[in-house]
């Protein structure tokens, strides 16, 4: 029924981003193993490139990079190309008829190369877009034409010959070029390795080679370009599914927004200011965290654009936008993913707007609450300082002499200065209640007032005869009491 069984392989990896190093290492290992395990160690004259990539493995040179071949009958070649941002390693195993090798043996040879190269495509961070294994053959009968009839003899032959073929071969299609095509891969949308069977007419080997393997200029053939964009599509799907679930992100956003709204609706009270600050901080943290709202929305839009471009290229390189079989499966996946990404971006942008509006409301309430508290404190401090100033002015105007002992006077002056300092620090705490340093300064000011008051007491009772040690001990105790009192009056969670 068929003859000339061959295996063509296209491996696509990224050449940029965080997985670039792993991708280059994998392709380089495959390139080495093609020589070690498949005997592909000889240069190909007349192609303009050598057996190693021109410019080196890290270069961004586009087009044909390297070619190598094996000696002996049949065709065993490896070609390295770069197409825009993708590096493609293509391998052809087309043995001579006398070797009597079929798809199963060729597939086993290539699987040995992949295993020897390392985890490769199986690794989650390998940078591998995809791998396509093409099982190629031609019909024995010169007068026959390939057909994809589900009950035909050709389908039965494919099922018996292709490695890993399911009991029921999925629906195939005949391409505009006249080739019968089936995909035997698992049905998972995120599949990395794809297995395609392509059968041509008896005299169509040159056309099949130019479509699936290479043309005379060693360019990337149309089917490889199609499979490249299909690999990009499924790679984006894997990235999208590995990202944080949008439902989880939206639920966290809704919960935070609800908390902010509930706290802003609480009647004015001593704890309202602190509650609003906490809620606004939680909202900002949600927006700014990795893969948060803005980041996820932008990524969704970029990913949707990438998938949209890939979908357009699928139609371009398939040659017919109505092809069935695996071509229809890729088109359906592209349409579904574009729609999902557009919906996701719209939902995320809506959540971003809600966060911005609620956050703006919370900021306004925080500023108003802070301003009211500052005005209240300022009013109280103005009254207290005004009373002190008025008393001192009256004393001076009436020429009243305060009957203070000499040793007490410096302590009283120090206490008045410490009170003025504490008053300014309290205002600073009201202005910046969420800052740890403002609370530390208030406690230091309270300690200074406590030390000054203790000095007054020691000086009043000890007079000039008070020992220096007694004075220092008393002021230290007073400072400690002042700090302890501040813990009760200026607690960290009181919102001052």
CSV table of C-alpha atoms in Angstrom, one decimal:
chain,number,residue,atom,x,y,z
A,1,UNK,CA,0.0,0.0,0.0
A,2,UNK,CA,2.8,2.5,0.9
A,3,UNK,CA,6.6,2.6,0.5
A,4,UNK,CA,9.5,4.9,1.1
A,5,UNK,CA,8.8,5.4,4.8
A,6,UNK,CA,10.7,8.3,6.2
A,7,UNK,CA,10.7,10.4,9.4
A,8,UNK,CA,11.1,14.2,9.3
A,9,UNK,CA,11.4,16.1,12.6
A,10,UNK,CA,11.1,19.8,13.3
A,11,UNK,CA,12.0,21.1,16.8
A,12,UNK,CA,11.2,24.7,17.6
A,13,UNK,CA,12.7,26.6,20.6
A,14,UNK,CA,12.7,30.2,21.7
A,15,UNK,CA,15.7,32.4,21.2
A,16,UNK,CA,14.9,35.1,23.8
A,17,UNK,CA,13.4,35.5,27.3
A,18,UNK,CA,14.2,33.8,30.5
A,19,UNK,CA,14.3,30.3,29.0
A,20,UNK,CA,16.8,31.2,26.2
A,21,UNK,CA,19.8,29.5,27.8
A,22,UNK,CA,17.9,26.3,28.4
A,23,UNK,CA,16.5,26.2,24.9
A,24,UNK,CA,19.9,26.8,23.3
A,25,UNK,CA,21.5,24.1,25.5
A,26,UNK,CA,18.8,21.6,24.4
A,27,UNK,CA,19.1,22.3,20.7
A,28,UNK,CA,22.9,22.1,20.9
A,29,UNK,CA,22.7,18.7,22.7
A,30,UNK,CA,20.3,17.5,20.0
A,31,UNK,CA,22.8,18.7,17.3
A,32,UNK,CA,25.6,16.8,19.0
A,33,UNK,CA,23.6,13.6,19.4
A,34,UNK,CA,22.6,13.7,15.7
A,35,UNK,CA,26.2,13.1,15.0
A,36,UNK,CA,26.9,10.7,17.9
A,37,UNK,CA,23.8,8.4,17.4
A,38,UNK,CA,22.7,8.9,13.8
A,39,UNK,CA,26.1,9.4,12.2
A,40,UNK,CA,25.2,12.8,10.8
A,41,UNK,CA,28.8,14.1,10.9
A,42,UNK,CA,29.7,15.2,7.4
A,43,UNK,CA,29.5,18.7,5.7
A,44,UNK,CA,27.2,19.4,2.8
A,45,UNK,CA,29.1,21.1,0.0
A,46,UNK,CA,27.6,24.0,-1.9
A,47,UNK,CA,25.1,25.3,0.7
A,48,UNK,CA,27.2,28.2,2.0
A,49,UNK,CA,27.2,27.1,5.6
A,50,UNK,CA,29.2,24.7,7.7
A,51,UNK,CA,28.4,22.1,10.3
A,52,UNK,CA,28.3,24.6,13.2
A,53,UNK,CA,26.0,27.6,13.3
A,54,UNK,CA,27.5,30.6,11.6
A,55,UNK,CA,28.0,33.4,14.1
A,56,UNK,CA,27.9,30.9,17.0
A,57,UNK,CA,25.0,29.4,19.0
A,58,UNK,CA,24.2,32.7,20.7
A,59,UNK,CA,24.1,34.8,17.6
A,60,UNK,CA,20.9,36.3,16.2
A,61,UNK,CA,21.6,35.4,12.6
A,62,UNK,CA,18.5,34.6,10.6
A,63,UNK,CA,18.0,32.0,7.9
A,64,UNK,CA,20.1,28.9,7.3
A,65,UNK,CA,22.7,28.5,10.0
A,66,UNK,CA,24.2,25.0,9.6
A,67,UNK,CA,23.8,21.7,7.7
A,68,UNK,CA,25.3,18.3,8.2
A,69,UNK,CA,24.7,14.9,6.6
A,70,UNK,CA,25.6,11.3,6.8
A,71,UNK,CA,27.4,9.2,4.3
A,72,UNK,CA,26.0,6.0,2.7
A,73,UNK,CA,22.7,5.2,1.0
A,74,UNK,CA,19.5,7.1,1.8
A,75,UNK,CA,19.2,10.5,3.3
A,76,UNK,CA,20.2,11.4,6.8
A,77,UNK,CA,20.5,15.2,7.3
A,78,UNK,CA,20.2,17.8,10.0
A,79,UNK,CA,19.5,21.5,9.3
A,80,UNK,CA,19.6,24.4,11.7
A,81,UNK,CA,17.6,27.5,10.8
A,82,UNK,CA,16.5,30.7,12.6
A,83,UNK,CA,13.1,32.2,11.8
A,84,UNK,CA,12.6,35.5,13.5
A,85,UNK,CA,12.6,34.7,17.2
A,86,UNK,CA,12.6,30.9,16.9
A,87,UNK,CA,15.4,28.4,16.3
A,88,UNK,CA,14.4,25.4,14.3
A,89,UNK,CA,16.3,22.1,14.2
A,90,UNK,CA,15.1,19.9,11.3
A,91,UNK,CA,16.2,16.3,10.8
A,92,UNK,CA,15.4,13.9,8.0
A,93,UNK,CA,15.7,10.2,8.3
A,94,UNK,CA,14.9,8.7,4.9
A,95,UNK,CA,16.7,5.3,4.6
A,96,UNK,CA,17.4,3.4,1.4
A,97,UNK,CA,14.8,0.8,0.5
A,98,UNK,CA,17.5,-2.0,1.1
A,99,UNK,CA,17.7,-1.0,4.8
A,100,UNK,CA,14.1,-2.0,5.3
A,101,UNK,CA,13.5,0.5,8.1
A,102,UNK,CA,10.0,1.6,8.8
A,103,UNK,CA,8.4,4.4,10.8
A,104,UNK,CA,8.7,2.5,14.1
A,105,UNK,CA,12.4,1.9,13.9
A,106,UNK,CA,13.1,5.5,12.7
A,107,UNK,CA,11.0,6.9,15.5
A,108,UNK,CA,12.9,4.8,18.0
A,109,UNK,CA,16.2,6.2,16.7
A,110,UNK,CA,15.0,9.8,17.1
A,111,UNK,CA,13.6,9.1,20.5
A,112,UNK,CA,17.1,7.8,21.5
A,113,UNK,CA,18.6,11.1,20.3
A,114,UNK,CA,16.0,13.1,22.4
A,115,UNK,CA,16.7,11.0,25.5
A,116,UNK,CA,20.5,11.4,25.2
A,117,UNK,CA,20.1,15.2,24.8
A,118,UNK,CA,18.4,15.5,28.2
A,119,UNK,CA,14.9,16.2,29.5
A,120,UNK,CA,14.4,18.8,26.7
A,121,UNK,CA,10.8,19.4,25.7
A,122,UNK,CA,9.5,17.5,28.8
A,123,UNK,CA,11.1,20.0,31.1
A,124,UNK,CA,8.7,22.8,32.0
A,125,UNK,CA,11.3,25.6,31.6
A,126,UNK,CA,13.1,24.2,28.5
A,127,UNK,CA,12.0,27.0,26.2
A,128,UNK,CA,10.7,24.4,23.7
A,129,UNK,CA,7.8,25.6,21.7
A,130,UNK,CA,7.1,22.2,20.2
A,131,UNK,CA,8.3,19.2,18.3
A,132,UNK,CA,6.7,17.8,15.2
A,133,UNK,CA,7.4,14.3,13.9
A,134,UNK,CA,6.3,13.7,10.3
A,135,UNK,CA,5.8,10.1,9.2
A,136,UNK,CA,6.2,10.4,5.4
A,137,UNK,CA,5.5,7.8,2.7
A,138,UNK,CA,4.2,7.4,-0.8
A,139,UNK,CA,1.7,5.1,-2.4
A,140,UNK,CA,3.0,2.0,-4.2
A,141,UNK,CA,0.3,2.1,-6.9
A,142,UNK,CA,1.3,4.7,-9.5
A,143,UNK,CA,-2.4,5.2,-10.5
A,144,UNK,CA,-3.7,5.6,-6.9
A,145,UNK,CA,-4.4,8.9,-5.2
A,146,UNK,CA,-4.2,9.5,-1.5
A,147,UNK,CA,-7.5,9.6,0.3
A,148,UNK,CA,-8.4,10.2,3.9
A,149,UNK,CA,-11.6,8.1,4.0
A,150,UNK,CA,-12.0,6.8,7.6
A,151,UNK,CA,-12.8,3.3,6.4
A,152,UNK,CA,-10.3,3.2,3.6
A,153,UNK,CA,-7.4,0.8,3.2
A,154,UNK,CA,-4.9,3.6,3.6
A,155,UNK,CA,-6.2,4.5,7.1
A,156,UNK,CA,-5.8,0.8,8.1
A,157,UNK,CA,-2.3,0.8,6.8
A,158,UNK,CA,-1.5,4.0,8.7
A,159,UNK,CA,-2.9,2.5,11.9
A,160,UNK,CA,-0.8,-0.6,11.6
A,161,UNK,CA,2.5,1.1,10.6
A,162,UNK,CA,2.6,4.4,12.6
A,163,UNK,CA,4.1,4.1,16.1
A,164,UNK,CA,1.7,4.8,18.9
A,165,UNK,CA,-1.3,5.0,16.5
A,166,UNK,CA,-4.7,4.8,18.4
A,167,UNK,CA,-7.2,2.1,17.6
A,168,UNK,CA,-9.3,4.7,15.8
A,169,UNK,CA,-7.3,7.1,13.7
A,170,UNK,CA,-8.7,10.7,13.9
A,171,UNK,CA,-10.2,12.2,10.8
A,172,UNK,CA,-7.7,13.1,8.2
A,173,UNK,CA,-7.7,15.5,5.3
A,174,UNK,CA,-6.3,15.8,1.8
A,175,UNK,CA,-4.4,19.0,1.4
A,176,UNK,CA,-4.5,21.3,-1.7
A,177,UNK,CA,-1.2,19.8,-2.7
A,178,UNK,CA,-2.8,16.3,-2.9
A,179,UNK,CA,-1.3,14.8,0.3
A,180,UNK,CA,-3.3,12.8,2.8
A,181,UNK,CA,-2.7,14.0,6.4
A,182,UNK,CA,-3.6,12.6,9.8
A,183,UNK,CA,-2.5,13.6,13.3
A,184,UNK,CA,-1.9,10.7,15.7
A,185,UNK,CA,-1.0,12.8,18.8
A,186,UNK,CA,-2.9,12.7,22.0
A,187,UNK,CA,-5.9,15.0,22.1
A,188,UNK,CA,-4.6,17.3,24.9
A,189,UNK,CA,-4.6,20.9,23.7
A,190,UNK,CA,-1.3,21.6,25.4
A,191,UNK,CA,0.6,18.8,23.7
A,192,UNK,CA,4.3,19.6,22.9
A,193,UNK,CA,5.1,16.7,20.6
A,194,UNK,CA,2.9,16.3,17.5
A,195,UNK,CA,2.9,13.2,15.2
A,196,UNK,CA,1.6,13.7,11.7
A,197,UNK,CA,1.3,11.1,9.0
A,198,UNK,CA,1.6,12.4,5.4
A,199,UNK,CA,1.2,10.2,2.4
A,200,UNK,CA,1.8,11.4,-1.2
A,201,UNK,CA,1.2,9.9,-4.6
A,202,UNK,CA,3.7,7.5,-6.1
A,203,UNK,CA,5.5,10.1,-8.2
A,204,UNK,CA,5.1,13.0,-5.8
A,205,UNK,CA,8.3,12.7,-3.7
A,206,UNK,CA,9.8,16.0,-4.8
A,207,UNK,CA,6.6,17.9,-4.0
A,208,UNK,CA,6.3,16.2,-0.6
A,209,UNK,CA,10.0,17.0,0.2
A,210,UNK,CA,9.5,20.7,-0.7
A,211,UNK,CA,6.3,20.9,1.4
A,212,UNK,CA,7.4,19.0,4.5
A,213,UNK,CA,11.2,19.0,4.6
A,214,UNK,CA,13.1,21.6,2.5
A,215,UNK,CA,13.4,23.0,-1.0
A,216,UNK,CA,16.5,23.3,-3.1
A,217,UNK,CA,17.5,26.5,-1.2
A,218,UNK,CA,17.2,24.7,2.2
A,219,UNK,CA,14.5,27.1,3.3
A,220,UNK,CA,12.0,26.3,6.0
A,221,UNK,CA,9.2,24.5,4.1
A,222,UNK,CA,5.5,25.5,4.2
A,223,UNK,CA,4.4,22.7,6.5
A,224,UNK,CA,7.3,23.4,8.9
A,225,UNK,CA,6.2,27.1,9.0
A,226,UNK,CA,2.6,26.0,9.7
A,227,UNK,CA,3.8,23.7,12.5
A,228,UNK,CA,6.0,26.5,13.9
A,229,UNK,CA,3.0,28.9,14.3
A,230,UNK,CA,0.9,26.0,15.7
A,231,UNK,CA,3.6,25.4,18.2
A,232,UNK,CA,3.6,29.0,19.2
A,233,UNK,CA,-0.2,28.8,19.7
A,234,UNK,CA,0.0,25.8,22.0
A,235,UNK,CA,3.0,27.3,23.8
A,236,UNK,CA,0.9,30.4,24.6
A,237,UNK,CA,-1.8,28.1,25.8
A,238,UNK,CA,0.6,26.3,28.2
A,239,UNK,CA,1.9,29.7,29.5
A,240,UNK,CA,-1.7,31.0,30.0
A,241,UNK,CA,-2.8,27.9,31.9
A,242,UNK,CA,0.3,28.0,34.1
A,243,UNK,CA,-0.4,31.6,35.2
A,244,UNK,CA,-2.4,32.4,38.3
A,245,UNK,CA,-6.0,31.6,37.9
A,246,UNK,CA,-8.0,34.7,36.9
A,247,UNK,CA,-10.9,33.6,39.1
A,248,UNK,CA,-8.5,33.6,42.1
A,249,UNK,CA,-7.2,37.0,41.3
A,250,UNK,CA,-10.6,38.5,40.8
A,251,UNK,CA,-11.9,36.9,44.0
A,252,UNK,CA,-9.0,38.5,45.9
A,253,UNK,CA,-9.7,41.8,44.3
A,254,UNK,CA,-13.4,41.7,45.0
A,255,UNK,CA,-12.7,40.8,48.7
A,256,UNK,CA,-10.3,43.7,49.1
A,257,UNK,CA,-12.6,46.1,47.4
A,258,UNK,CA,-15.5,44.9,49.6
A,259,UNK,CA,-13.4,45.4,52.7
A,260,UNK,CA,-12.4,49.0,51.6
A,261,UNK,CA,-16.1,49.9,51.0
A,262,UNK,CA,-17.2,48.4,54.3
A,263,UNK,CA,-14.5,50.3,56.2
A,264,UNK,CA,-15.2,53.6,54.5
A,265,UNK,CA,-18.9,53.2,55.4
A,266,UNK,CA,-18.2,52.9,59.1
A,267,UNK,CA,-19.4,56.0,61.1
A,268,UNK,CA,-16.6,58.4,62.3
A,269,UNK,CA,-14.8,56.9,65.2
A,270,UNK,CA,-11.3,56.5,66.7
A,271,UNK,CA,-10.5,53.5,64.6
A,272,UNK,CA,-11.9,54.6,61.3
A,273,UNK,CA,-8.7,56.3,60.2
A,274,UNK,CA,-6.5,53.2,60.8
A,275,UNK,CA,-9.0,50.9,59.1
A,276,UNK,CA,-9.1,53.0,55.9
A,277,UNK,CA,-5.3,53.1,55.8
A,278,UNK,CA,-5.1,49.3,56.2
A,279,UNK,CA,-7.7,48.8,53.4
A,280,UNK,CA,-6.0,51.2,51.0
A,281,UNK,CA,-2.6,49.5,51.6
A,282,UNK,CA,-4.1,46.1,50.9
A,283,UNK,CA,-5.6,47.4,47.7
A,284,UNK,CA,-2.3,48.9,46.5
A,285,UNK,CA,-0.5,45.7,47.4
A,286,UNK,CA,-3.0,43.7,45.3
A,287,UNK,CA,-2.4,45.9,42.3
A,288,UNK,CA,1.3,45.9,42.6
A,289,UNK,CA,2.1,42.3,43.3
A,290,UNK,CA,3.6,40.0,40.7
A,291,UNK,CA,1.1,39.0,38.0
A,292,UNK,CA,-1.3,41.4,39.6
A,293,UNK,CA,-4.2,43.2,37.9
A,294,UNK,CA,-2.3,45.6,35.6
A,295,UNK,CA,0.4,43.0,34.8
A,296,UNK,CA,-2.1,40.3,34.0
A,297,UNK,CA,-4.3,42.5,31.9
A,298,UNK,CA,-1.3,43.7,29.8
A,299,UNK,CA,-0.1,40.1,29.4
A,300,UNK,CA,-3.5,39.0,28.3
A,301,UNK,CA,-3.6,41.6,25.6
A,302,UNK,CA,-0.1,40.8,24.4
A,303,UNK,CA,-0.8,37.1,24.4
A,304,UNK,CA,-4.1,37.6,22.5
A,305,UNK,CA,-2.2,39.6,19.8
A,306,UNK,CA,0.4,36.8,19.5
A,307,UNK,CA,-2.2,34.1,19.2
A,308,UNK,CA,-4.1,36.2,16.7
A,309,UNK,CA,-1.0,36.5,14.5
A,310,UNK,CA,-0.3,32.8,14.8
A,311,UNK,CA,-3.9,32.1,13.7
A,312,UNK,CA,-3.5,34.2,10.6
A,313,UNK,CA,-0.3,32.5,9.7
A,314,UNK,CA,-1.9,29.1,10.2
A,315,UNK,CA,-4.4,29.9,7.5
A,316,UNK,CA,-1.6,31.4,5.3
A,317,UNK,CA,0.6,28.4,5.4
A,318,UNK,CA,-2.2,25.8,5.3
A,319,UNK,CA,-3.2,27.2,1.9
A,320,UNK,CA,-6.9,26.7,2.6
A,321,UNK,CA,-8.9,28.1,5.5
A,322,UNK,CA,-11.5,25.3,5.3
A,323,UNK,CA,-9.1,22.3,5.7
A,324,UNK,CA,-10.3,19.8,8.2
A,325,UNK,CA,-8.4,17.3,10.3
A,326,UNK,CA,-5.6,18.7,12.4
A,327,UNK,CA,-5.8,22.0,10.6
A,328,UNK,CA,-9.3,22.5,11.8
A,329,UNK,CA,-8.3,21.6,15.3
A,330,UNK,CA,-5.6,24.3,15.3
A,331,UNK,CA,-8.0,26.9,13.9
A,332,UNK,CA,-10.6,26.1,16.5
A,333,UNK,CA,-8.1,26.3,19.4
A,334,UNK,CA,-6.8,29.6,18.1
A,335,UNK,CA,-10.3,31.1,17.9
A,336,UNK,CA,-11.2,29.8,21.4
A,337,UNK,CA,-8.0,31.1,23.0
A,338,UNK,CA,-8.2,34.5,21.4
A,339,UNK,CA,-11.7,34.9,22.7
A,340,UNK,CA,-10.8,33.7,26.2
A,341,UNK,CA,-7.8,36.1,26.3
A,342,UNK,CA,-9.9,39.0,25.1
A,343,UNK,CA,-12.6,38.2,27.8
A,344,UNK,CA,-9.9,37.9,30.5
A,345,UNK,CA,-8.3,41.2,29.5
A,346,UNK,CA,-11.7,42.9,29.6
A,347,UNK,CA,-12.5,41.5,33.1
A,348,UNK,CA,-9.0,42.5,34.4
A,349,UNK,CA,-9.3,46.0,33.0
A,350,UNK,CA,-12.7,46.4,34.7
A,351,UNK,CA,-11.2,45.2,38.0
A,352,UNK,CA,-8.3,47.7,37.5
A,353,UNK,CA,-10.7,50.5,37.0
A,354,UNK,CA,-12.7,49.5,40.1
A,355,UNK,CA,-9.5,49.4,42.2
A,356,UNK,CA,-8.4,52.8,40.9
A,357,UNK,CA,-11.8,54.3,41.8
A,358,UNK,CA,-12.1,52.7,45.2
A,359,UNK,CA,-8.5,53.4,45.9
A,360,UNK,CA,-9.0,57.1,45.0
A,361,UNK,CA,-12.0,57.2,47.4
A,362,UNK,CA,-10.0,55.6,50.2
A,363,UNK,CA,-7.2,58.1,49.6
A,364,UNK,CA,-9.6,61.1,49.8
A,365,UNK,CA,-11.1,59.7,53.0
A,366,UNK,CA,-7.6,59.1,54.5
A,367,UNK,CA,-6.5,62.7,53.6
A,368,UNK,CA,-9.7,64.2,55.0
A,369,UNK,CA,-9.5,62.1,58.2
A,370,UNK,CA,-5.9,63.0,58.6
A,371,UNK,CA,-6.6,66.7,58.1
A,372,UNK,CA,-9.4,66.7,60.6
A,373,UNK,CA,-7.2,64.9,63.2
A,374,UNK,CA,-4.4,67.3,62.5
A,375,UNK,CA,-6.7,70.3,62.9
A,376,UNK,CA,-8.1,68.9,66.1
A,377,UNK,CA,-4.6,68.4,67.6
A,378,UNK,CA,-3.4,71.7,66.4
A,379,UNK,CA,-6.4,73.4,68.0
A,380,UNK,CA,-5.7,71.7,71.3
A,381,UNK,CA,-2.0,72.4,71.2
A,382,UNK,CA,-2.7,76.0,70.3
A,383,UNK,CA,-5.0,76.4,73.2
A,384,UNK,CA,-2.5,74.8,75.6
A,385,UNK,CA,0.5,76.8,74.4
A,386,UNK,CA,-1.7,80.0,74.3
A,387,UNK,CA,-2.6,79.4,77.9
A,388,UNK,CA,1.0,78.9,78.9
A,389,UNK,CA,2.1,82.0,77.0
A,390,UNK,CA,-0.7,84.1,78.5
A,391,UNK,CA,0.3,83.0,82.0
A,392,UNK,CA,3.9,83.8,81.4
A,393,UNK,CA,2.9,87.2,79.9
A,394,UNK,CA,0.7,88.0,82.9
A,395,UNK,CA,3.5,87.1,85.3
A,396,UNK,CA,5.9,89.4,83.5
A,397,UNK,CA,3.3,92.2,83.1
A,398,UNK,CA,2.4,92.1,86.8
A,399,UNK,CA,6.0,91.6,87.8
A,400,UNK,CA,5.1,88.6,89.7
A,401,UNK,CA,8.0,86.5,90.9
A,402,UNK,CA,7.4,82.7,90.8
A,403,UNK,CA,8.6,81.4,94.1
A,404,UNK,CA,10.8,78.6,92.7
A,405,UNK,CA,14.0,77.4,94.4
A,406,UNK,CA,17.1,78.0,92.4
A,407,UNK,CA,17.9,74.3,91.7
A,408,UNK,CA,14.3,73.8,90.3
A,409,UNK,CA,14.4,76.6,87.7
A,410,UNK,CA,16.6,74.8,85.1
A,411,UNK,CA,14.5,71.7,85.5
A,412,UNK,CA,11.2,73.7,84.9
A,413,UNK,CA,12.7,75.4,81.8
A,414,UNK,CA,13.8,72.0,80.5
A,415,UNK,CA,10.3,70.5,81.2
A,416,UNK,CA,8.6,73.4,79.3
A,417,UNK,CA,11.0,72.8,76.3
A,418,UNK,CA,10.3,69.1,76.4
A,419,UNK,CA,6.5,69.7,76.4
A,420,UNK,CA,6.8,72.0,73.3
A,421,UNK,CA,8.9,69.3,71.6
A,422,UNK,CA,6.5,66.6,72.4
A,423,UNK,CA,3.6,68.7,71.1
A,424,UNK,CA,5.3,69.0,67.7
A,425,UNK,CA,6.1,65.3,67.6
A,426,UNK,CA,2.4,64.5,68.3
A,427,UNK,CA,1.4,66.6,65.3
A,428,UNK,CA,4.0,64.7,63.2
A,429,UNK,CA,2.6,61.4,64.4
A,430,UNK,CA,-0.9,62.5,63.3
A,431,UNK,CA,0.4,63.5,59.9
A,432,UNK,CA,2.2,60.2,59.4
A,433,UNK,CA,0.4,57.6,61.5
A,434,UNK,CA,1.5,54.7,59.4
A,435,UNK,CA,5.2,55.4,59.8
A,436,UNK,CA,7.1,53.5,62.5
A,437,UNK,CA,9.6,56.3,63.0
A,438,UNK,CA,6.9,58.9,63.9
A,439,UNK,CA,5.8,56.6,66.8
A,440,UNK,CA,9.4,56.2,68.0
A,441,UNK,CA,9.9,60.0,68.0
A,442,UNK,CA,6.7,60.5,70.1
A,443,UNK,CA,7.9,57.9,72.6
A,444,UNK,CA,11.3,59.6,72.8
A,445,UNK,CA,9.6,63.0,73.4
A,446,UNK,CA,7.5,61.5,76.1
A,447,UNK,CA,10.6,60.1,77.7
A,448,UNK,CA,12.2,63.5,77.6
A,449,UNK,CA,9.1,65.1,79.4
A,450,UNK,CA,9.2,62.3,82.0
A,451,UNK,CA,12.9,62.9,82.6
A,452,UNK,CA,12.4,66.6,83.0
A,453,UNK,CA,9.5,66.2,85.5
A,454,UNK,CA,11.6,63.7,87.5
A,455,UNK,CA,14.4,66.3,87.6
A,456,UNK,CA,12.0,68.8,89.0
A,457,UNK,CA,10.9,66.4,91.8
A,458,UNK,CA,14.6,65.5,92.7
A,459,UNK,CA,15.6,69.2,92.6
A,460,UNK,CA,12.6,70.3,94.7
A,461,UNK,CA,13.2,67.7,97.5
A,462,UNK,CA,17.0,67.5,97.3
A,463,UNK,CA,17.8,71.1,96.8
A,464,UNK,CA,21.4,72.0,95.9
A,465,UNK,CA,22.6,69.2,98.0
A,466,UNK,CA,21.2,66.5,95.8
A,467,UNK,CA,23.9,64.2,94.6
A,468,UNK,CA,24.6,63.9,90.9
A,469,UNK,CA,23.9,60.2,91.0
A,470,UNK,CA,20.5,60.7,92.6
A,471,UNK,CA,19.6,63.3,89.9
A,472,UNK,CA,20.6,61.0,87.1
A,473,UNK,CA,18.8,58.0,88.6
A,474,UNK,CA,15.7,60.0,89.1
A,475,UNK,CA,15.7,61.4,85.5
A,476,UNK,CA,16.3,57.9,84.1
A,477,UNK,CA,13.3,56.5,86.1
A,478,UNK,CA,11.2,59.5,84.9
A,479,UNK,CA,12.2,58.9,81.3
A,480,UNK,CA,11.2,55.2,81.6
A,481,UNK,CA,7.8,56.1,83.0
A,482,UNK,CA,7.3,58.7,80.2
A,483,UNK,CA,8.0,56.0,77.6
A,484,UNK,CA,5.7,53.5,79.3
A,485,UNK,CA,2.9,56.1,79.5
A,486,UNK,CA,3.3,56.7,75.7
A,487,UNK,CA,2.7,53.1,75.0
A,488,UNK,CA,-0.8,53.5,76.4
A,489,UNK,CA,-1.5,56.9,74.9
A,490,UNK,CA,0.2,56.5,71.5
A,491,UNK,CA,-0.2,52.8,70.8
A,492,UNK,CA,0.9,51.6,67.4
A,493,UNK,CA,-2.5,50.4,66.4
A,494,UNK,CA,-4.4,53.4,67.6
A,495,UNK,CA,-4.1,55.2,64.3
A,496,UNK,CA,-2.4,58.4,65.6
